[in-house]
Amino acid sequence: MTKLNLYLHIGLHKTGTTAIQQFLVDNQSLLAQQGYLYPETGLANNAHYGLSNLLKLDTKESWNTHLWEQLWGEIQNSKYKNIILSSEDFSIAQTIDPLLFLRQHARIKIVIYLRRQDYLIQSAYNQLVKEVSTRLNVTIQEFVAKNIRNVYKYVNFENRLELWHKYFGKENICVRIYEKEQLTEGIFADFLESIELKMDTPYIEPNQKTNRSFHPDVTEFLRLTNKISNEQHLALVAELSGISDILNTQNPTKQRLLLSPIARRDIQKRYEMSNREIAQYYLNRDNKCLFYEPWPDPDEPWEPYLGLTEDRFDEIASRLNTKWQNLLTQVKLQNLDMFMANRNIAIISILNKHQHNESSQHYELVEQNDNWFNKLNWQKDRMILSELLFRLEHYRNMDWDLGDDCFVFYKTKFLIDQYAKFWGLRPTFEANNIFELGLWDGGSVAFWFEYFQPKKHVGIDFQKRDNSPYFHQYVQSRHLEGRIKTYWDTNQIDVKQLRQIFLQEFSEPLDLVIDDASHMYGLTKTSFEVLFPLLRPGGLYIIEDWTWGYWAEFQKPDHPWFTKTPFTQLIFELIESVGTSRAKNDNAPLISDISVFKGFTVVERGAYNLTNPNQFKLNQFITRRSKPQYTSVDMYIKNLTRQLNQSEQLLQEIQNSRAWRLVQKWYAFRNFLRGKKLKK
């Protein structure tokens, strides 16, 4: 008996599957004329979700054997030799055992479309916001951060192919690429080619805009309303689809990618090797190029999505049926603060764009304002900055699920809020050259680099280690090898090495020094005396955690720091230095200002010219009043005599008082009672 040909189209999701499935349903009769069956069994919404759902179950007791028997019966009754099954959910199968039954009667060929990972993640997010069963109400950055392992697992094509390769072999897997450059004849012609047909029949071609991604404003609008019922959600999605098409038409050239070029490069870098392996192994490409579109340029014009404003929300709402008015009024009231914040950011964006032509400059200037800190997404155990993930070590626990795909961050929200307040007072401060002491894992380097965007950021740490893979990827994917340098196994009191690093890395004075290293009085003071002279006038020296001497746990006798000199001593000395007129010129002090916050102290470099910076010692700039001393013995005797005279005068006044006479009578009476003769 001649075996059947079973073409199993397994997706992936967001690779034109909805359009392909609509095409197969619309052309069932034409396909039948050519000996191809698109079965009705398990069909739901044009796809075989009834069958693919069964492959998500990993126990035989859960299989609906009746449905598979029904499918086999339909195939036998049709007499067709070529069968097509299509469902993107086949790609997330946990078992394929039910298909092994069909393999006894048919040659099974797997058809899978792959889409570049950066586009796939964004498109999947958009779909999860729209999908009634998921209805996400978080931003794309929050979505990726919260589900980072599942997201990365989902777009790891090598792993996705592994199960199918195990049972069906390379020769029965047809890998297709969902990319404009490689779909030269369109998605329908490409799919027909994968099942050994040609586009030489007058097929009905459905609108390829089926299940098209929403405009970002519409996606955000839907996200904000995603707490409505399933029925309401489906109706709202239907209406918003038309509005999204209108907005996309009005702005055909507007960049609508939610992920930055740098974030997209990071994603592609992660899968570069596995994509190359797939290209060579499954497609026999000697150049190992899976996707033809070039990677995004990290400097290409891109504007971050700044969120919905109240006006934009009202514009979309006005296009909807009036039945939504009560719901949308509630949603608007709940998000007025967010709308106002987004409006302010948009205004700043417009002003900056007017002053600067290049989008990259505009983006940096937007992030330098106070609202930059408001964009930080704080959760219990993590902080999310755009596409970067920071694990908060103060809240570390065994529930952490993201492995090492993150920065380690030893800074709390309370501390960063203080920084936001401080930098809000200095909105024009620029730090082109930064020297940081105490890196731990590099998280603070990335954090401050994202804020200041300096020309050079150098960090040192006492630990004997190397950059973490996540930090290495951050630097490499952004091509920051020349702007970020780390020196491990470097002691903050190694004066010679500190000066050598400065001379090697910087060609001009420092703008900012951040000391989050040992927190020891002597060690920190040594570093200060080396690096503070290297600051430009107006440069800032930040010392973190100066209050540890007052923390309860550090005051216990068994604590190793109990006997250490409190860090506060250095802050006292810095304040004393401000009050010392060493420079003899108030317009050119050594220290022009000190700002003390609970989490850190900021020392501003004055214009005083140190003739020999290498010999600088803080104590030389502190003068204290001596303890009071008597100028002569005569003065001492005079003061003592005056005190004695005052004592004698007081005694005479007491003896002349009535109280004194009563006391004398009492003593006389007491002596009488004791049998002594009273004195006359």
XYZ file of C-alpha atoms in Angstrom:
680
model
C 0.000 0.000 0.000
C 1.354 3.404 -0.996
C 1.974 5.613 1.984
C 0.246 8.961 2.308
C 2.061 12.293 2.477
C 1.213 14.235 5.637
C 2.391 17.862 5.685
C 2.390 19.136 9.242
C 2.593 22.935 9.346
C 3.677 23.783 12.909
C 4.017 27.578 12.748
C 5.818 29.282 14.384
C 3.478 31.795 15.932
C 3.483 35.226 14.265
C 4.893 33.948 10.973
C 1.841 34.425 8.764
C 0.090 31.308 10.081
C -3.342 32.977 10.269
C -3.099 34.066 6.651
C -1.880 30.608 5.521
C -4.707 28.880 7.378
C -7.280 31.245 5.861
C -5.766 30.476 2.448
C -6.087 26.718 3.034
C -9.733 26.989 4.093
C -10.690 29.310 1.212
C -9.044 26.930 -1.296
C -10.093 23.567 0.096
C -11.895 22.631 -3.127
C -9.011 23.702 -5.386
C -6.554 21.787 -3.228
C -8.811 18.753 -3.348
C -8.723 18.842 -7.150
C -4.944 18.428 -6.866
C -5.204 15.560 -4.390
C -4.728 17.536 -1.140
C -7.008 17.325 1.874
C -7.296 19.985 4.574
C -9.297 17.925 7.118
C -12.300 19.188 9.054
C -11.453 17.082 12.098
C -10.071 19.205 14.912
C -10.556 22.390 12.879
C -11.273 25.570 14.863
C -10.829 29.098 13.524
C -9.340 27.660 10.321
C -6.562 25.789 12.196
C -6.304 22.320 13.720
C -6.221 23.551 17.309
C -8.269 20.577 18.455
C -5.405 18.276 17.446
C -2.493 20.483 18.475
C -3.963 21.011 21.933
C -3.723 17.285 22.548
C 0.017 17.385 21.900
C 0.429 19.863 24.761
C -0.581 17.116 27.167
C 2.229 14.838 28.261
C 0.238 11.882 29.617
C -1.485 9.221 27.545
C -4.512 9.343 29.823
C -5.118 12.890 28.590
C -5.135 12.045 24.881
C -8.438 12.139 23.086
C -7.909 8.971 21.071
C -11.395 9.353 19.612
C -10.366 12.566 17.834
C -7.324 10.926 16.286
C -9.432 7.956 15.184
C -11.928 10.390 13.698
C -9.101 12.113 11.797
C -7.852 8.814 10.439
C -11.371 7.917 9.379
C -11.769 11.201 7.486
C -8.429 10.631 5.742
C -9.361 7.090 4.681
C -12.791 8.116 3.430
C -11.376 10.977 1.378
C -9.056 8.764 -0.714
C -6.602 11.721 -0.959
C -2.893 10.943 -0.869
C -1.748 14.301 0.498
C -2.911 15.614 3.868
C -2.275 19.100 5.340
C -2.540 19.822 9.050
C -1.842 23.339 10.298
C -1.585 24.811 13.768
C 1.111 27.033 15.260
C 0.468 25.321 18.585
C 2.073 22.159 17.210
C 5.380 23.991 17.729
C 4.945 23.993 21.504
C 4.074 20.304 21.727
C 5.149 18.437 24.844
C 4.708 15.057 23.193
C 4.248 13.783 19.648
C 3.282 10.223 20.514
C -0.182 10.565 18.916
C 1.533 11.366 15.612
C 3.483 8.124 15.740
C 0.278 6.295 14.912
C -0.057 8.332 11.712
C 3.587 7.715 10.888
C 2.731 4.058 10.342
C 0.557 5.077 7.389
C 2.095 8.292 6.119
C 5.363 10.014 5.416
C 5.257 13.005 7.724
C 6.961 16.189 6.618
C 7.313 19.084 9.093
C 6.954 22.627 7.722
C 8.144 25.371 10.053
C 8.559 29.098 9.481
C 11.176 31.026 11.456
C 11.101 34.775 12.049
C 13.975 36.880 13.301
C 13.911 36.813 17.077
C 13.743 40.551 17.745
C 10.694 40.935 15.497
C 9.141 37.745 16.830
C 9.294 38.877 20.479
C 7.640 42.205 19.761
C 4.957 40.679 17.566
C 4.263 37.974 20.155
C 3.864 40.626 22.857
C 1.395 42.511 20.691
C -0.592 39.323 20.165
C -0.613 38.456 23.876
C -2.129 41.867 24.611
C -4.857 41.228 22.029
C -5.460 37.539 22.802
C -8.552 37.015 24.938
C -6.968 34.085 26.803
C -3.894 36.102 27.878
C -4.769 39.821 27.756
C -1.449 41.161 29.005
C -1.596 44.439 30.921
C 2.165 45.016 31.306
C 4.657 46.815 29.069
C 6.901 44.879 26.704
C 9.918 45.519 28.965
C 7.998 44.164 31.974
C 6.788 41.209 29.915
C 10.292 40.226 28.789
C 11.775 40.720 32.260
C 9.093 38.713 34.055
C 9.139 35.895 31.519
C 12.709 36.107 30.315
C 13.440 32.383 30.444
C 10.248 31.398 28.638
C 10.750 34.146 26.079
C 14.323 33.128 25.351
C 13.342 29.470 25.262
C 10.521 30.239 22.846
C 12.770 32.024 20.343
C 15.602 29.491 20.581
C 14.888 27.800 17.265
C 17.488 25.107 17.755
C 15.641 23.854 20.817
C 12.284 24.155 19.062
C 13.492 21.907 16.253
C 15.108 19.339 18.530
C 11.946 17.307 19.277
C 10.894 17.094 15.643
C 14.397 16.242 14.505
C 14.545 13.414 17.027
C 11.507 11.624 15.592
C 11.436 12.661 11.936
C 15.032 13.485 10.983
C 16.572 16.328 9.059
C 15.305 15.064 5.705
C 11.666 15.463 6.807
C 11.960 18.988 8.223
C 11.359 21.893 5.847
C 12.618 25.138 7.354
C 11.209 28.290 5.753
C 12.167 31.874 6.603
C 9.494 34.463 7.304
C 11.338 37.482 5.980
C 10.473 39.863 3.176
C 13.849 39.390 1.489
C 13.283 35.626 1.281
C 9.552 35.543 0.466
C 10.095 36.850 -3.031
C 6.783 35.471 -4.364
C 4.803 35.994 -1.185
C 3.856 33.790 1.735
C 1.223 31.715 -0.148
C 3.503 30.765 -3.026
C 6.240 29.930 -0.545
C 3.973 27.677 1.494
C 2.681 25.883 -1.608
C 6.280 25.211 -2.612
C 6.912 23.624 0.800
C 4.105 21.104 0.160
C 5.266 20.503 -3.413
C 2.674 22.622 -5.217
C 2.996 25.702 -7.401
C 1.093 28.958 -7.553
C -0.156 28.090 -11.072
C -3.807 27.692 -10.134
C -6.253 30.615 -9.642
C -6.204 30.345 -5.863
C -8.189 32.699 -3.686
C -5.701 34.937 -1.873
C -7.032 36.319 1.418
C -6.000 39.697 2.759
C -2.478 39.243 4.140
C -3.238 41.881 6.774
C -5.071 39.220 8.745
C -4.084 39.411 12.418
C -1.840 42.393 11.743
C 0.003 43.907 14.698
C -1.635 46.934 16.253
C -0.276 50.459 16.204
C 1.639 51.040 19.502
C -0.933 53.570 20.719
C -3.730 51.093 20.103
C -1.810 48.301 21.833
C -1.265 50.573 24.849
C -4.929 51.603 24.800
C -5.995 47.963 24.822
C -3.490 47.115 27.567
C -5.045 49.729 29.833
C -8.527 48.286 29.306
C -7.601 44.617 29.628
C -9.575 43.998 32.839
C -12.892 43.811 31.014
C -14.844 40.617 30.328
C -13.941 38.216 27.528
C -16.957 39.230 25.480
C -16.148 42.922 25.859
C -12.515 42.278 25.007
C -13.333 40.499 21.749
C -15.710 43.279 20.720
C -13.198 45.979 21.598
C -10.379 44.254 19.671
C -12.608 44.086 16.604
C -13.252 47.844 16.734
C -9.658 48.738 17.528
C -8.389 46.764 14.526
C -9.926 49.282 12.156
C -8.634 52.227 14.209
C -5.136 50.722 14.187
C -5.202 50.483 10.387
C -6.172 54.162 10.205
C -3.325 55.226 12.491
C -0.831 53.068 10.592
C -2.004 54.656 7.343
C -1.664 58.166 8.760
C 1.939 57.481 9.804
C 3.258 54.987 7.216
C 6.924 55.847 7.745
C 6.858 56.258 11.518
C 9.132 53.886 13.380
C 6.858 51.644 15.448
C 9.325 49.226 16.976
C 8.972 49.030 20.753
C 12.486 47.666 21.279
C 15.523 49.852 20.710
C 18.168 48.972 18.098
C 20.561 48.096 20.926
C 18.033 45.791 22.571
C 17.349 44.089 19.246
C 21.071 43.597 18.616
C 21.367 42.041 22.079
C 18.672 39.528 21.174
C 20.240 38.630 17.845
C 23.691 38.337 19.421
C 22.302 35.797 21.873
C 21.117 33.528 19.045
C 23.769 34.258 16.458
C 25.530 30.906 16.765
C 22.393 28.752 16.883
C 20.924 30.620 13.885
C 24.118 29.975 11.932
C 23.955 26.278 12.787
C 20.354 26.068 11.542
C 21.231 27.845 8.308
C 24.045 25.421 7.593
C 22.385 22.218 8.788
C 18.811 22.582 7.548
C 19.232 24.977 4.614
C 22.708 23.930 3.449
C 23.898 27.526 3.350
C 27.655 27.753 3.309
C 27.539 31.374 4.470
C 25.525 30.258 7.518
C 23.186 33.225 7.076
C 19.677 32.457 8.327
C 18.188 35.953 8.004
C 19.188 38.306 5.217
C 18.111 41.609 6.745
C 21.122 43.323 8.362
C 21.213 43.695 12.108
C 20.003 47.072 13.358
C 22.610 49.794 13.616
C 22.889 50.811 17.304
C 23.096 54.436 16.175
C 20.171 54.348 13.755
C 17.375 56.874 14.376
C 14.882 55.477 16.857
C 12.496 57.053 19.290
C 11.341 55.127 22.334
C 7.617 54.730 22.695
C 6.725 57.348 25.311
C 3.244 56.025 26.121
C -0.271 57.346 25.693
C -1.106 60.947 26.438
C -4.583 62.021 27.502
C -5.212 63.624 24.110
C -4.202 60.463 22.254
C -6.380 58.348 24.547
C -9.335 60.663 23.838
C -8.666 60.517 20.093
C -8.854 56.725 20.031
C -11.855 56.697 22.383
C -13.728 59.123 20.128
C -13.534 56.632 17.270
C -15.170 53.873 19.310
C -18.829 53.080 19.762
C -20.497 55.199 22.470
C -21.304 52.029 24.444
C -17.726 52.101 25.733
C -18.049 55.588 27.258
C -18.520 54.541 30.917
C -15.680 52.015 30.784
C -13.271 54.435 29.136
C -14.108 57.193 31.613
C -13.078 54.883 34.463
C -9.872 53.850 32.692
C -9.017 57.495 32.022
C -9.521 58.509 35.653
C -7.314 55.621 36.817
C -4.444 56.704 34.558
C -4.488 60.512 34.711
C -1.118 60.637 36.499
C 0.470 58.425 33.855
C -1.036 60.519 31.042
C 0.398 63.684 32.600
C 3.863 62.138 32.988
C 3.813 60.934 29.366
C 2.699 64.376 28.222
C 5.614 66.036 30.004
C 8.052 63.602 28.441
C 6.544 64.233 25.024
C 6.929 68.001 25.456
C 10.566 67.630 26.469
C 11.063 65.305 23.510
C 9.692 67.905 21.096
C 11.821 70.697 22.584
C 14.962 68.603 22.443
C 14.242 67.510 18.897
C 13.839 71.143 17.901
C 17.269 71.937 19.339
C 19.030 68.821 18.047
C 18.623 67.296 14.641
C 19.939 63.827 15.392
C 17.550 61.396 17.071
C 20.324 59.781 19.039
C 21.163 63.122 20.659
C 17.478 63.680 21.292
C 17.121 60.319 22.994
C 20.061 60.962 25.314
C 18.736 64.387 26.300
C 15.284 62.998 27.062
C 16.771 60.460 29.423
C 18.831 63.079 31.248
C 15.785 64.810 32.744
C 14.051 63.913 35.968
C 11.570 61.652 34.212
C 14.376 59.219 33.477
C 14.130 57.930 37.020
C 10.340 57.679 36.755
C 10.780 55.183 33.943
C 12.535 52.708 36.225
C 10.284 49.723 36.829
C 10.737 48.595 40.433
C 9.498 45.220 41.601
C 10.127 43.295 44.800
C 13.298 41.542 43.680
C 14.215 43.345 40.460
C 14.464 46.659 38.680
C 13.924 46.984 34.949
C 15.517 49.751 32.902
C 14.327 49.563 29.325
C 15.465 46.071 28.253
C 18.049 45.741 31.042
C 17.319 43.617 34.106
C 18.811 44.319 37.549
C 18.462 41.801 40.394
C 18.095 43.568 43.744
C 20.497 41.778 46.068
C 18.885 43.218 49.206
C 15.812 41.131 48.432
C 17.529 38.043 47.094
C 15.698 34.787 47.801
C 15.381 31.238 46.531
C 12.438 32.201 44.288
C 14.715 33.942 41.782
C 13.915 32.358 38.423
C 16.058 34.223 35.917
C 19.460 32.688 36.532
C 22.419 34.895 35.588
C 20.652 36.788 32.798
C 20.779 40.012 34.780
C 22.948 42.559 36.542
C 23.434 42.273 40.299
C 22.384 45.579 41.871
C 23.261 46.493 45.460
C 21.164 49.658 45.467
C 17.647 50.027 46.834
C 14.781 52.090 45.490
C 15.115 54.291 48.571
C 18.705 55.125 47.587
C 17.926 55.709 43.905
C 15.040 58.009 44.871
C 17.568 60.138 46.774
C 19.763 60.246 43.680
C 16.760 61.289 41.596
C 16.187 64.181 43.986
C 19.846 65.217 43.903
C 20.280 65.074 40.127
C 16.991 66.918 39.776
C 18.738 69.828 41.474
C 21.567 69.660 38.898
C 19.807 69.056 35.565
C 22.664 70.527 33.512
C 25.476 68.517 35.103
C 27.418 66.512 32.525
C 29.706 63.629 33.386
C 31.829 62.763 30.386
C 34.550 61.094 32.462
C 33.527 58.839 35.338
C 35.702 56.882 37.769
C 33.851 54.360 39.939
C 35.174 52.407 42.929
C 33.358 49.222 43.922
C 31.664 47.322 41.080
C 30.432 44.071 42.666
C 28.920 42.752 39.414
C 28.959 45.792 37.154
C 25.299 46.669 37.583
C 26.018 50.178 38.854
C 28.372 50.827 35.933
C 25.605 49.982 33.464
C 23.069 51.983 35.464
C 25.099 55.182 35.609
C 26.337 54.754 32.041
C 22.723 54.624 30.840
C 21.975 57.820 32.773
C 25.031 59.939 31.916
C 26.091 58.414 28.575
C 29.739 59.414 29.291
C 32.684 59.344 26.923
C 34.562 57.075 29.317
C 33.446 55.138 32.399
C 36.163 53.300 34.319
C 35.516 51.082 37.321
C 37.735 49.201 39.765
C 37.004 46.477 42.294
C 39.000 44.525 44.874
C 37.494 41.175 43.803
C 39.551 38.734 41.783
C 37.101 37.957 39.004
C 36.090 39.000 35.503
C 33.101 40.642 33.873
C 29.929 38.567 34.092
C 28.515 37.179 30.817
C 25.543 39.548 31.082
C 27.838 42.560 31.579
C 30.101 41.386 28.753
C 27.111 41.083 26.447
C 25.914 44.541 27.464
C 29.256 46.129 26.577
C 29.853 44.130 23.407
C 26.369 44.477 21.909
C 26.507 48.248 22.307
C 30.108 48.486 21.049
C 31.173 50.139 24.295
C 34.552 48.434 24.579
C 36.273 51.803 24.189
C 33.977 53.648 26.592
C 33.596 51.209 29.495
C 36.657 49.696 31.191
C 36.777 47.540 34.318
C 39.822 46.788 36.471
C 39.357 43.820 38.781
C 41.744 42.816 41.559
C 42.493 46.497 42.168
C 42.745 47.888 45.691
C 41.340 51.347 46.283
C 44.384 52.279 48.403
C 46.860 51.311 45.706
C 47.808 54.908 45.034
C 50.243 54.105 42.248
C 47.749 51.949 40.335
C 44.916 54.471 40.689
C 47.064 57.192 39.164
C 48.287 54.850 36.454
C 44.704 53.921 35.491
C 43.750 57.592 35.320
C 46.705 58.459 33.068
C 46.038 55.453 30.854
C 42.284 55.917 30.435
C 41.628 59.661 30.647
C 43.038 62.553 28.680
C 41.212 65.244 30.649
C 40.076 65.830 34.256
C 37.397 63.688 35.827
C 33.816 64.895 36.060
C 32.482 62.368 38.551
C 33.877 59.881 41.066
C 31.567 57.387 42.800
C 32.984 55.502 45.795
C 30.916 52.465 46.768
C 33.912 50.330 47.693
C 35.156 49.345 51.177
C 33.306 51.995 53.235
C 36.301 51.994 55.579
C 37.420 55.390 56.887
C 41.141 55.069 56.138
C 40.770 53.319 52.780
C 38.128 55.713 51.517
C 40.142 58.735 52.631
C 43.199 57.456 50.756
C 41.206 57.094 47.531
C 39.713 60.549 48.046
C 43.152 62.116 48.413
C 44.245 60.496 45.130
C 41.188 61.131 42.954
C 39.638 64.347 44.278
C 42.533 66.488 42.948
C 41.913 64.926 39.515
C 38.378 66.348 39.332
C 37.695 69.471 37.288
C 36.336 72.516 39.142
C 32.653 71.733 39.581
C 33.309 67.996 39.406
C 31.605 65.793 41.993
C 32.924 63.143 44.371
C 30.189 60.848 45.755
C 30.731 58.693 48.845
C 28.025 56.120 49.509
C 26.821 54.500 52.770
C 28.472 57.017 55.103
C 25.915 56.226 57.860
C 26.823 52.580 58.459
C 28.241 53.385 61.921
C 24.695 54.166 63.048
C 23.103 50.986 61.716
C 21.974 48.663 64.531
C 23.681 45.537 63.202
C 27.051 47.329 63.056
C 26.844 48.407 66.694
C 26.875 44.884 68.088
C 30.183 43.967 69.832
C 30.505 40.774 67.805
C 30.264 42.572 64.458
C 33.649 42.640 62.639
C 33.269 46.398 62.024
C 32.459 47.208 65.664
C 36.001 48.408 66.374
C 36.417 50.253 63.051
C 36.455 54.044 62.878
C 32.951 55.167 61.856
C 32.712 56.406 58.290
C 31.127 59.570 59.661
C 34.576 60.778 60.707
C 35.498 61.415 57.068
C 32.312 63.414 56.496
C 33.130 65.548 59.561
C 36.604 66.218 58.200
C 35.235 67.213 54.793
C 32.876 69.675 56.451
C 35.780 71.041 58.524
C 37.730 71.525 55.303
C 34.916 73.602 53.841
C 35.195 75.935 56.835
C 38.960 76.267 56.528
C 40.146 79.338 54.609
C 43.248 77.634 53.296
C 42.936 79.220 49.902
C 42.616 82.747 51.339
C 40.133 83.368 48.545
C 36.450 82.583 48.915
C 36.096 82.511 45.123
C 38.529 79.584 44.764
C 37.995 77.122 47.639
C 39.164 73.539 47.636
C 35.629 72.291 48.329
C 32.879 74.573 47.103
C 29.880 72.601 48.334
C 28.822 69.498 50.256
C 25.418 67.844 49.935
C 24.586 65.229 52.537
C 21.841 62.678 51.911
C 21.021 59.673 54.037
C 22.511 57.296 51.493
C 25.449 59.319 50.185
C 27.461 62.506 50.456
C 28.413 64.633 47.447
C 31.564 66.776 47.555
C 31.982 69.420 44.863
C 35.495 70.376 43.759
C 36.274 74.047 44.026
C 38.613 76.120 41.860
C 41.572 75.995 44.239
C 44.760 75.263 42.314
C 46.726 72.443 43.908
C 50.359 73.063 43.020
C 51.258 69.424 43.727
C 48.150 67.191 43.423
C 50.160 64.030 44.141
C 51.009 65.359 47.609
C 47.469 66.348 48.549
C 46.399 65.477 52.117
C 42.988 66.446 53.413
C 44.314 67.263 56.901
C 46.437 70.030 55.415
C 43.205 71.819 54.556
C 41.735 71.594 58.048
C 42.546 74.037 60.864
C 41.024 73.570 64.292
C 40.953 75.928 67.293
C 43.347 74.850 70.065
C 42.010 73.944 73.520
C 41.736 76.994 75.887
C 44.989 77.638 77.819
C 45.859 80.151 80.656
C 48.309 82.758 79.514
C 50.138 83.164 82.889
C 50.339 81.925 86.478
C 49.239 85.332 87.651
C 46.009 85.049 85.709
C 45.413 81.610 87.220
C 46.015 82.870 90.803
C 43.851 85.935 90.216
C 40.954 83.787 89.034
C 41.372 81.370 91.953
C 41.497 84.247 94.495
C 38.338 85.726 93.049
C 36.563 82.385 93.422
C 37.727 82.033 97.086
C 36.584 85.550 97.944
C 33.240 84.794 96.461
C 33.054 81.619 98.610
C 33.955 83.491 101.877
C 31.354 86.150 101.204
C 28.734 83.486 100.664
C 29.693 81.722 103.923
C 29.375 84.988 105.934
C 25.915 85.575 104.518
C 24.840 82.086 105.554
C 26.125 82.491 109.135
C 24.195 85.757 109.579
C 20.943 84.232 108.479
C 18.060 83.210 110.796
C 18.217 79.673 109.363
C 21.808 79.335 110.498
C 20.848 80.395 114.092
C 18.059 77.781 114.200
C 20.517 75.108 113.116
C 22.885 76.092 115.952
C 20.090 75.844 118.519
C 19.178 72.405 117.207
C 22.723 71.146 117.660
C 22.761 72.523 121.261
C 19.513 70.818 122.152
C 20.722 67.518 120.685
C 23.887 67.640 122.760
C 21.808 68.311 125.876
C 19.812 65.204 125.273
C 23.057 63.285 125.016
C 23.891 64.418 128.549
C 26.421 67.049 127.684
C 26.538 70.411 129.527
C 25.168 73.255 127.496
C 27.542 75.990 126.747
C 26.638 79.416 127.945
